[in-house]
Tab-separated table of N, CA and C in Angstrom:
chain	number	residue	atom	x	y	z
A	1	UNK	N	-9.310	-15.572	24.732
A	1	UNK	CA	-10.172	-15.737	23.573
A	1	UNK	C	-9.604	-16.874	22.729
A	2	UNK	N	-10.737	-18.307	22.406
A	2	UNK	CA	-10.222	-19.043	21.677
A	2	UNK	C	-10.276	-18.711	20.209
A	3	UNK	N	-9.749	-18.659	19.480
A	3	UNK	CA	-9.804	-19.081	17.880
A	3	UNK	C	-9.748	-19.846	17.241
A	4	UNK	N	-10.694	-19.913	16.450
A	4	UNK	CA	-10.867	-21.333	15.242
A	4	UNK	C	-10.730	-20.981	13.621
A	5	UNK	N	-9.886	-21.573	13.016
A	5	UNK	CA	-9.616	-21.057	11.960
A	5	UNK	C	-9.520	-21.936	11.416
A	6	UNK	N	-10.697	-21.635	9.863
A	6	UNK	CA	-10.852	-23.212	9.031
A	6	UNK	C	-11.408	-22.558	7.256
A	7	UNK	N	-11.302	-23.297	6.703
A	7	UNK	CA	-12.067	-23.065	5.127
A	7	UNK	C	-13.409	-22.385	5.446
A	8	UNK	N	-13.182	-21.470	4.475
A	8	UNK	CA	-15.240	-21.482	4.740
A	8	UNK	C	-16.214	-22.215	3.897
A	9	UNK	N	-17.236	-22.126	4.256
A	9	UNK	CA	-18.427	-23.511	3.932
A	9	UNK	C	-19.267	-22.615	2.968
A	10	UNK	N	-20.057	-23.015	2.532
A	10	UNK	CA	-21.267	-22.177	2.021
A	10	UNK	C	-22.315	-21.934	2.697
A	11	UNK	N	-22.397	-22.253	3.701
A	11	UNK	CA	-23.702	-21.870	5.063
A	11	UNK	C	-23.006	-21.243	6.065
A	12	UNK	N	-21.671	-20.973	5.482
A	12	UNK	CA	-21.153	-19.199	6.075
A	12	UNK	C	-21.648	-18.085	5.663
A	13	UNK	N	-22.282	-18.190	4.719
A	13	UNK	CA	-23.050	-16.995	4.045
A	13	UNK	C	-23.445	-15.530	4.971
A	14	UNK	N	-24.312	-16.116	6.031
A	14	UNK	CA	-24.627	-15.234	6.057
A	14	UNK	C	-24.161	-14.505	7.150
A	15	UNK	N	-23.018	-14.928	7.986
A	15	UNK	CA	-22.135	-14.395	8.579
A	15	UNK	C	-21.346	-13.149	7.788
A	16	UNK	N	-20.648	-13.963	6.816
A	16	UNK	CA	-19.994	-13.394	5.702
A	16	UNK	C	-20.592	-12.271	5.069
A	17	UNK	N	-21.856	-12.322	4.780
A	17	UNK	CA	-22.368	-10.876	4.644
A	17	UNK	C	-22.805	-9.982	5.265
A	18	UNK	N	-22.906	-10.677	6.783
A	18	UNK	CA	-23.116	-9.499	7.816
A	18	UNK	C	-22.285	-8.978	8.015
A	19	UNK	N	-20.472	-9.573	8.128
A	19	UNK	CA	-19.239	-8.513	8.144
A	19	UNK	C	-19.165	-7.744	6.781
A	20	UNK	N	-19.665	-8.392	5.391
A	20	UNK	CA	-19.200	-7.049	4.399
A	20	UNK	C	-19.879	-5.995	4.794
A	21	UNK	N	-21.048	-6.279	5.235
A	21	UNK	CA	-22.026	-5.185	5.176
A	21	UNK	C	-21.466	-4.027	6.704
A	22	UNK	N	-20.474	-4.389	7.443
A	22	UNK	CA	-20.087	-3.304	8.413
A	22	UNK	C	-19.148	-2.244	7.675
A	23	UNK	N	-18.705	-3.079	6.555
A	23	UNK	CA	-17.634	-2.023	5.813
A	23	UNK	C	-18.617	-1.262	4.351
A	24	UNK	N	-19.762	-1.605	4.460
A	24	UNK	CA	-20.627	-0.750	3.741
A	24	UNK	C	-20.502	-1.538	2.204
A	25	UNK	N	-20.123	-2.823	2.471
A	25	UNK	CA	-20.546	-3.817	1.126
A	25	UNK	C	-21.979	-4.159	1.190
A	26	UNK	N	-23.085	-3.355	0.510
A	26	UNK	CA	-24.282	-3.846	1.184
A	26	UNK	C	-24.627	-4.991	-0.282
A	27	UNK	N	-25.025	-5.985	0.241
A	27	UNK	CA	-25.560	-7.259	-1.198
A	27	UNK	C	-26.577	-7.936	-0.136
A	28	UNK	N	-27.058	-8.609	-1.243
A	28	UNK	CA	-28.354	-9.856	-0.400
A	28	UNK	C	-27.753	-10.885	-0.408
A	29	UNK	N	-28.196	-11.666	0.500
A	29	UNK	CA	-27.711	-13.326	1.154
A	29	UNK	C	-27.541	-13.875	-0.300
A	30	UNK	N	-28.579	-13.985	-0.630
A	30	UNK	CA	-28.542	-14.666	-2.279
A	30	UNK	C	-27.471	-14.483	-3.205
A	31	UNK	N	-26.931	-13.167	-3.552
A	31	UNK	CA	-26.144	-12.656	-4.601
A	31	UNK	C	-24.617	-13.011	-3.276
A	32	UNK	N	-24.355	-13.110	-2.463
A	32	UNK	CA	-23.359	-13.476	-1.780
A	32	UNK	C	-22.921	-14.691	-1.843
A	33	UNK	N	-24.308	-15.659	-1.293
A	33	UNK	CA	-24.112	-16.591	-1.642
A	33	UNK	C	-23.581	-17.694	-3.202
A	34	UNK	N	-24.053	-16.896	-4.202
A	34	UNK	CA	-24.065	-17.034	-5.463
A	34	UNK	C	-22.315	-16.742	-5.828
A	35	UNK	N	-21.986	-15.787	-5.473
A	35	UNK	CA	-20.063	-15.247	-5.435
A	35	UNK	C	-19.577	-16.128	-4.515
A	36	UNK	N	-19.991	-16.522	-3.258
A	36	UNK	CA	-19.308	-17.664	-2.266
A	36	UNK	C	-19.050	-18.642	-2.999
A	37	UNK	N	-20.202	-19.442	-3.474
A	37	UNK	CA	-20.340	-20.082	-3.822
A	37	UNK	C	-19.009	-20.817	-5.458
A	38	UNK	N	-19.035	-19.400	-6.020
A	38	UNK	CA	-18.291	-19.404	-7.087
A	38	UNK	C	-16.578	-19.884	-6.616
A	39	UNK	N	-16.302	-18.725	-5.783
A	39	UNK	CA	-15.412	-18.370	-5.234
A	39	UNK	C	-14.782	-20.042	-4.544
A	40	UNK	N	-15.624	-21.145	-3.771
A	40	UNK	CA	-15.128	-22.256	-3.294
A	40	UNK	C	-14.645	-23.388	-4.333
A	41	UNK	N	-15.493	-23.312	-5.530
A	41	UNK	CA	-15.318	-23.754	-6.625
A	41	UNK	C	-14.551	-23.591	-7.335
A	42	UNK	N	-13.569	-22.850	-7.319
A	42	UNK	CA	-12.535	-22.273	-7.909
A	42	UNK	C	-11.136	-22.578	-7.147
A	43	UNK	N	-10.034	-23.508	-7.607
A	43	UNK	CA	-8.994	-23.936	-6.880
A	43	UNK	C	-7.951	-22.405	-7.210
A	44	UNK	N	-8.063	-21.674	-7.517
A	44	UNK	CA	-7.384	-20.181	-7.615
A	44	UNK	C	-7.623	-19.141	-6.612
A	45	UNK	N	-8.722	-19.924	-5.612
A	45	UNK	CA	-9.033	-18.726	-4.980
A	45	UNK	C	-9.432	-19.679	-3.388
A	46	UNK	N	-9.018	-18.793	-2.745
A	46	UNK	CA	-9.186	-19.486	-1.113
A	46	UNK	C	-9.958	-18.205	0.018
A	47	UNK	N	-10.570	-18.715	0.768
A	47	UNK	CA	-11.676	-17.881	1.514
A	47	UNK	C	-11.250	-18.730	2.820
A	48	UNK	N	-11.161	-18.015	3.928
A	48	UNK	CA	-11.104	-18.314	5.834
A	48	UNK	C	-11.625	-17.425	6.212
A	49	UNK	N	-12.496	-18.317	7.198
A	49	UNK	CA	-13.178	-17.455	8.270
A	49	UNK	C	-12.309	-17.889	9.469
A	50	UNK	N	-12.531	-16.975	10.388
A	50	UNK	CA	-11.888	-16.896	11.715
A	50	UNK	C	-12.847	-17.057	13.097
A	51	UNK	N	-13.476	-17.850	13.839
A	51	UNK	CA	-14.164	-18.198	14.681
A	51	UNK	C	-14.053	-17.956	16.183
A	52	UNK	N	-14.871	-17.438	17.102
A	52	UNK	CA	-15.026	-17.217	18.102
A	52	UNK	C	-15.993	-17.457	19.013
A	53	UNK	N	-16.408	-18.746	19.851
A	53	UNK	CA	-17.627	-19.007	20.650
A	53	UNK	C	-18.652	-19.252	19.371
A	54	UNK	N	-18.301	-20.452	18.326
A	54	UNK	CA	-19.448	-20.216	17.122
A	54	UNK	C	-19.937	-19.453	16.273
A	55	UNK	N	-19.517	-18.213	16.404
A	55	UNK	CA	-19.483	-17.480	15.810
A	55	UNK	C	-18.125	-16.605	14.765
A	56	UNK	N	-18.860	-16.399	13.323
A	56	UNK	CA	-17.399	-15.949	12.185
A	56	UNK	C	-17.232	-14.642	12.817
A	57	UNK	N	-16.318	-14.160	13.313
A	57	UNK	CA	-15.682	-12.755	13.357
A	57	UNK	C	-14.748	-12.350	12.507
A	58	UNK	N	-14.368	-12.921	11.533
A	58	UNK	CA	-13.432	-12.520	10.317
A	58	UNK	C	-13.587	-13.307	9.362
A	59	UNK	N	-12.847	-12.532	7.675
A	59	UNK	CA	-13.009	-13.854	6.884
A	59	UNK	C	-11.763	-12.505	5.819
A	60	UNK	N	-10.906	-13.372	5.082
A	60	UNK	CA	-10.030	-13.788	4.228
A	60	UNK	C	-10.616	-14.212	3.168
A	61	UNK	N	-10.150	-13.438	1.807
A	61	UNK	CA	-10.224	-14.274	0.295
A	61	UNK	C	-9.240	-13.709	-0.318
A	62	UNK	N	-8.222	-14.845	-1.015
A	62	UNK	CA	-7.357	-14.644	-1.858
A	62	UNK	C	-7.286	-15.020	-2.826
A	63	UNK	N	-7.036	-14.627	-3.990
A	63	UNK	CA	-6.947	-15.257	-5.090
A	63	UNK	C	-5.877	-15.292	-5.921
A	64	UNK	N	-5.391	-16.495	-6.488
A	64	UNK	CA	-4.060	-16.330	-7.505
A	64	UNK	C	-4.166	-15.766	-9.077
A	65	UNK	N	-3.310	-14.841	-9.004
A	65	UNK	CA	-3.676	-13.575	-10.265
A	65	UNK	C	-2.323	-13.775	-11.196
A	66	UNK	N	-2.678	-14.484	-12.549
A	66	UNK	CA	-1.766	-14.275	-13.601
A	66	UNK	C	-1.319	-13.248	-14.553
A	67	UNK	N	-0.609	-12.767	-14.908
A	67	UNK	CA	-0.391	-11.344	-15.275
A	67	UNK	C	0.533	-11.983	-16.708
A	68	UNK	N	1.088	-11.220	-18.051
A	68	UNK	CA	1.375	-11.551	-19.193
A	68	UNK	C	2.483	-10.785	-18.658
A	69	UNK	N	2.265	-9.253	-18.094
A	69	UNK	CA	3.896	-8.590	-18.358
A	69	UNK	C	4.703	-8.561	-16.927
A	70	UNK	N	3.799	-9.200	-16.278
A	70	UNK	CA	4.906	-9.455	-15.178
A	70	UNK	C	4.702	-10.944	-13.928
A	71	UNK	N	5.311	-10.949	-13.194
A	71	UNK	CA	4.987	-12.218	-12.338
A	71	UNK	C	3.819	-12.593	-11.576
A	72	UNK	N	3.558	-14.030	-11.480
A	72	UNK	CA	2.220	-13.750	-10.831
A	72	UNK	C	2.032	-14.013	-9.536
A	73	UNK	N	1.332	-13.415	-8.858
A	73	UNK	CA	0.999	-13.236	-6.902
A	73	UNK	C	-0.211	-13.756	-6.877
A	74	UNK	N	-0.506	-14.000	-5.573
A	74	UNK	CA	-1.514	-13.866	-4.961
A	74	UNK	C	-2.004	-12.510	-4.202
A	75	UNK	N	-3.590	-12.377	-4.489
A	75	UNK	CA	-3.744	-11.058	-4.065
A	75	UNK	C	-4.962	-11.088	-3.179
A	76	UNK	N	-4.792	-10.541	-2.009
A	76	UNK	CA	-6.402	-10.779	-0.915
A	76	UNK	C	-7.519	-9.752	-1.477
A	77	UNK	N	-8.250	-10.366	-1.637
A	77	UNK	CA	-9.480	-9.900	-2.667
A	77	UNK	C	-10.094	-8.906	-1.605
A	78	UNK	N	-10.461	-9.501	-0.252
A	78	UNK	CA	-11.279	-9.237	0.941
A	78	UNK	C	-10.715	-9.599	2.156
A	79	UNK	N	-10.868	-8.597	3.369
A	79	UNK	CA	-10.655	-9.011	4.754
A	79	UNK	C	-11.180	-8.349	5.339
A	80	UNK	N	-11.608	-8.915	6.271
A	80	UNK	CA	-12.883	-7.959	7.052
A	80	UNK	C	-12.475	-8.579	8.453
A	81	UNK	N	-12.914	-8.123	9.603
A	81	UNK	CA	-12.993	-8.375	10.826
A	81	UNK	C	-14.061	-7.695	11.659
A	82	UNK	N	-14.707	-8.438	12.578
A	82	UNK	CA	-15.541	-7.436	13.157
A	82	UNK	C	-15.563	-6.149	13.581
A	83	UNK	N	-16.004	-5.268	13.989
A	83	UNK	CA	-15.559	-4.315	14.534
A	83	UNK	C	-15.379	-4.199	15.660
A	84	UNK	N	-16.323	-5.320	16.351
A	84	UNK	CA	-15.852	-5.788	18.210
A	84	UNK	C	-14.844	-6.460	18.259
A	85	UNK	N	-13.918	-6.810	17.566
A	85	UNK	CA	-12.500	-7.721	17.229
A	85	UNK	C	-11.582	-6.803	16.781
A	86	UNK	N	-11.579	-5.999	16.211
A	86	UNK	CA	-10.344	-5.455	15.734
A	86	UNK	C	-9.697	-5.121	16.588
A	87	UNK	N	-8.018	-4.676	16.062
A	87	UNK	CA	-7.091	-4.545	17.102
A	87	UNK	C	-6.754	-6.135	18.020
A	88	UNK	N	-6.832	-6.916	17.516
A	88	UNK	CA	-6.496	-7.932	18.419
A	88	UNK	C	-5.874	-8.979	18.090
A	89	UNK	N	-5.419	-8.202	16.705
A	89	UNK	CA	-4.225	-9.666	15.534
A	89	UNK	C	-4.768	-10.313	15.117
A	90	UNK	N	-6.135	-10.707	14.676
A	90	UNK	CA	-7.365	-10.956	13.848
A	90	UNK	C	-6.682	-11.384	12.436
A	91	UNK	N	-6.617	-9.999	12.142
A	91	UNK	CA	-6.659	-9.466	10.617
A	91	UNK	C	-5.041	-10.174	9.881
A	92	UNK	N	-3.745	-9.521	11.342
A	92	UNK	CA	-2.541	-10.826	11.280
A	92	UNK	C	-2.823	-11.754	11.088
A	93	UNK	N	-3.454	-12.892	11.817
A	93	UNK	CA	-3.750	-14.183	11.682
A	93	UNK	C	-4.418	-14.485	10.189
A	94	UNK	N	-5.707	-13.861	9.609
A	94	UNK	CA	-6.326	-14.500	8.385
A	94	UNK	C	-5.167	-14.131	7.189
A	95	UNK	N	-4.154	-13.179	7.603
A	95	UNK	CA	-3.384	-12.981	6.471
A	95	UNK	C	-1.818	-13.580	6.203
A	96	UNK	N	-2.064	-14.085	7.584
A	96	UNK	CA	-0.861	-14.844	7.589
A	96	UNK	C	-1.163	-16.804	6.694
A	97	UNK	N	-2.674	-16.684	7.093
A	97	UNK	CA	-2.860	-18.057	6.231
A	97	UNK	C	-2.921	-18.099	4.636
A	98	UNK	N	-3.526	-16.973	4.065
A	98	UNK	CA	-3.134	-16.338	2.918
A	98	UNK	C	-1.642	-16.594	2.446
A	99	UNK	N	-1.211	-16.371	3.409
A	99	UNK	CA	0.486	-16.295	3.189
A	99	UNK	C	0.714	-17.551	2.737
A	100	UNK	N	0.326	-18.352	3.527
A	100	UNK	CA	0.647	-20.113	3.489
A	100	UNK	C	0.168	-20.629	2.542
A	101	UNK	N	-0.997	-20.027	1.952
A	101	UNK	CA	-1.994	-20.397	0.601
A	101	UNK	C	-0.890	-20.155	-0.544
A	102	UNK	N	-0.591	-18.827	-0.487
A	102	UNK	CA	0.324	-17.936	-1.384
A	102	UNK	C	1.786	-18.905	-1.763
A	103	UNK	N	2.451	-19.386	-0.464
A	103	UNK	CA	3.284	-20.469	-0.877
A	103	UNK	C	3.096	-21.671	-1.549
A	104	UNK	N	1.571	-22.196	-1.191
A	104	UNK	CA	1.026	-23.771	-1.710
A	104	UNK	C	1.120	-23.466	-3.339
A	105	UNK	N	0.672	-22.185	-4.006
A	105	UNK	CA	0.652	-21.787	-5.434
A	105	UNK	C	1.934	-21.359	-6.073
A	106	UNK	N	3.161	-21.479	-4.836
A	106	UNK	CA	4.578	-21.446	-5.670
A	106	UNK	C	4.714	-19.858	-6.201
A	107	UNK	N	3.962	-18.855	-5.310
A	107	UNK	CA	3.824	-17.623	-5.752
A	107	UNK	C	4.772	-17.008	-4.297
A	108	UNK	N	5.549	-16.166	-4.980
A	108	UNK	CA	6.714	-15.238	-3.904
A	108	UNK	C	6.147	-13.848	-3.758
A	109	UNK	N	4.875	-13.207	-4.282
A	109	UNK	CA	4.247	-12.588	-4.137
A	109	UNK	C	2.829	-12.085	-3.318
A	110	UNK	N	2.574	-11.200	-2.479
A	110	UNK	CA	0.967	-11.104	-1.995
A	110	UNK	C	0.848	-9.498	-2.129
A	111	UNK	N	-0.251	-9.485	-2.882
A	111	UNK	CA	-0.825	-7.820	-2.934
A	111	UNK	C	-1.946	-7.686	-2.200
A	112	UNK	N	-2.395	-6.282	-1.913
A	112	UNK	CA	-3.859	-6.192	-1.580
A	112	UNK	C	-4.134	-4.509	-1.924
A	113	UNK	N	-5.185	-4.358	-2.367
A	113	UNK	CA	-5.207	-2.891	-2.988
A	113	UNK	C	-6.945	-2.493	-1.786
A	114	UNK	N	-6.044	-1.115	-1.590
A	114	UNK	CA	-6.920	-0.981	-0.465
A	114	UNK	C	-8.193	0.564	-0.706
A	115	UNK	N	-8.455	0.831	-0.654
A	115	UNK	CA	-9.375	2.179	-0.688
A	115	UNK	C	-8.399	3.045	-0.256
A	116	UNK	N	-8.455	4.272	-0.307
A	116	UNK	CA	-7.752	5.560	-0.545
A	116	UNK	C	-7.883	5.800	1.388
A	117	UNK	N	-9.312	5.552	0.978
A	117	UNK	CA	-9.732	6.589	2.453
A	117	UNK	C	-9.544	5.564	3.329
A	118	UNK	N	-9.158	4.545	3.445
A	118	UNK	CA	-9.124	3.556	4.754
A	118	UNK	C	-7.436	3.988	5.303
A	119	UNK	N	-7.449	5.060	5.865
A	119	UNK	CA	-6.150	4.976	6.654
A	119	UNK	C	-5.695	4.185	7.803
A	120	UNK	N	-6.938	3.854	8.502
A	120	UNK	CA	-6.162	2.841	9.757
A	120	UNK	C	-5.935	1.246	8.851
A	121	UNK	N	-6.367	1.434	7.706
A	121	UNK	CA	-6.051	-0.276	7.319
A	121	UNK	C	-4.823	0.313	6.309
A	122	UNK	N	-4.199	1.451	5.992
A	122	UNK	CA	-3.489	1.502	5.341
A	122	UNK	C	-2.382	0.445	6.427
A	123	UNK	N	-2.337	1.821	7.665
A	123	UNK	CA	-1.297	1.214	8.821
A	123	UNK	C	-1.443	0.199	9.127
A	124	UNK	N	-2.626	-0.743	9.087
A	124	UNK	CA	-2.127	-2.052	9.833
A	124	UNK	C	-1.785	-2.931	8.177
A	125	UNK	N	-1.793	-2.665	7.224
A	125	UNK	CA	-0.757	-3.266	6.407
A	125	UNK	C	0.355	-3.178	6.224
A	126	UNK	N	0.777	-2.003	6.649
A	126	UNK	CA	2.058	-1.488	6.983
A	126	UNK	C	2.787	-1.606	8.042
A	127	UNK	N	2.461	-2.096	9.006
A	127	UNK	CA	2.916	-2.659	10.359
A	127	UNK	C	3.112	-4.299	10.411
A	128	UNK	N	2.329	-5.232	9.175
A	128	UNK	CA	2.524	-6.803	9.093
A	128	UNK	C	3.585	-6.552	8.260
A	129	UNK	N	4.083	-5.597	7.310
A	129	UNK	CA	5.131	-6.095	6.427
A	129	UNK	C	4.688	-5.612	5.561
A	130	UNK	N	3.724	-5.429	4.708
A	130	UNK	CA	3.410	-4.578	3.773
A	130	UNK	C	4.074	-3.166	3.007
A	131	UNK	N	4.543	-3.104	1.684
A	131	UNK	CA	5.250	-1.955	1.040
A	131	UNK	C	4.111	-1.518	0.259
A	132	UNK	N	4.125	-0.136	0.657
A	132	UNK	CA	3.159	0.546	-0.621
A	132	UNK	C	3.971	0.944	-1.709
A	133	UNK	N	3.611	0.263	-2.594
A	133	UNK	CA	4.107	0.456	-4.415
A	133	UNK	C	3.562	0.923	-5.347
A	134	UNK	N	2.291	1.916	-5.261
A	134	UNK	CA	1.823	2.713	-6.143
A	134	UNK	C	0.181	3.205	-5.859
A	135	UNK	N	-0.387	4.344	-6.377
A	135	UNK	CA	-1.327	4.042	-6.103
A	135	UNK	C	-2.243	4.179	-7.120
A	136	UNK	N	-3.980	3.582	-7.432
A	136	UNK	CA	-4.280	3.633	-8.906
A	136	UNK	C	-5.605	4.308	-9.096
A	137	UNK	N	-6.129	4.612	-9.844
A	137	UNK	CA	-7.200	4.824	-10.657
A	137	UNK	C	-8.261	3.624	-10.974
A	138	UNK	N	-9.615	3.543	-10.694
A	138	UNK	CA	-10.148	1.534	-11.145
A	138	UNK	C	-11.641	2.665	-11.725
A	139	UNK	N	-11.245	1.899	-13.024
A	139	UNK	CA	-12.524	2.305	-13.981
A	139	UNK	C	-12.984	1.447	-14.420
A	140	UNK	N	-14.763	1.248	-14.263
A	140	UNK	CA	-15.270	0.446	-14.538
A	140	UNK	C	-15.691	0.330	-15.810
A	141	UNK	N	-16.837	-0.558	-15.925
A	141	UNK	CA	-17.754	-0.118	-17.367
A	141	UNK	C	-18.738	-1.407	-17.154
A	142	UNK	N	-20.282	-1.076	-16.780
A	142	UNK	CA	-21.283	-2.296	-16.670
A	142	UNK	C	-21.656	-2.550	-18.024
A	143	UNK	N	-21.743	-3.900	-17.603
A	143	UNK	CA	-21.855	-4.771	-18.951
A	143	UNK	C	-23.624	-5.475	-19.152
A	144	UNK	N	-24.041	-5.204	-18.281
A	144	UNK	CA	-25.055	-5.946	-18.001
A	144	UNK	C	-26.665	-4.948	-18.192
């Protein structure tokens, strides 16, 4: 299996929302596109897709997060992989470029905060190197 691994474009879209939508991120092309879109525009934040025969089978977003009471990291916002791909060092690979992003920003840090109930992605963060350091509570409040 070859792999191609590059920035993503904005006419990744709708790749990109066909993998959120396997992990039950359901949004429209439009409102994806509209956050993609944001998201490339923004030198704080980096997005990879991962390629196979023309087609995205993974995608990576990280973003660099400043904090007042303590140091600041980079933290992977999103990672997804197909579900006909997983298990196959995929998910290693987009996070290892993260990694490389994470150094370009002079940051000695990478977080990723995961859902409670995702236990097989607990373990495969925990098998790249990953320490679990707490776990939290996320309360919202719509503004809109």
């Amino acid at each position: 299996m070859k792999l191609f691994l590059r920035h993503a474009e904005l006419n990744d879209v709708e790749f990109i929302n066909k993998l959120s939508n396997q992990l039950g991120y359901k949004s429209t092309i439009e409102k994806t596109h509209n956050r993609l879109s944001e998201i490339l525009n923004n030198v704080d934040n980096c997005i990879y897709v991962i390629i196979v025969n023309e087609n995205i089978i993974g995608w990576i977003h990280g973003f660099y997060s400043l904090r007042v009471e303590s140091e600041s990291f980079v933290e992977i916002g999103g990672l997804i992989v197909d579900e006909n791909y997983r298990r196959n060092g995929i998910g290693k690979i987009l996070v290892k470029k993260v990694i490389e992003w994470a150094h370009s920003k002079k940051s000695n840090k990478i977080r990723v905060r995961c859902n409670t109930l995702r236990k097989e992605t607990h373990i495969f963060y925990n098998r790249i190197g990953f320490i679990e350091t707490k776990e939290q509570k996320i309360f919202d409040m719509n503004l809109g």
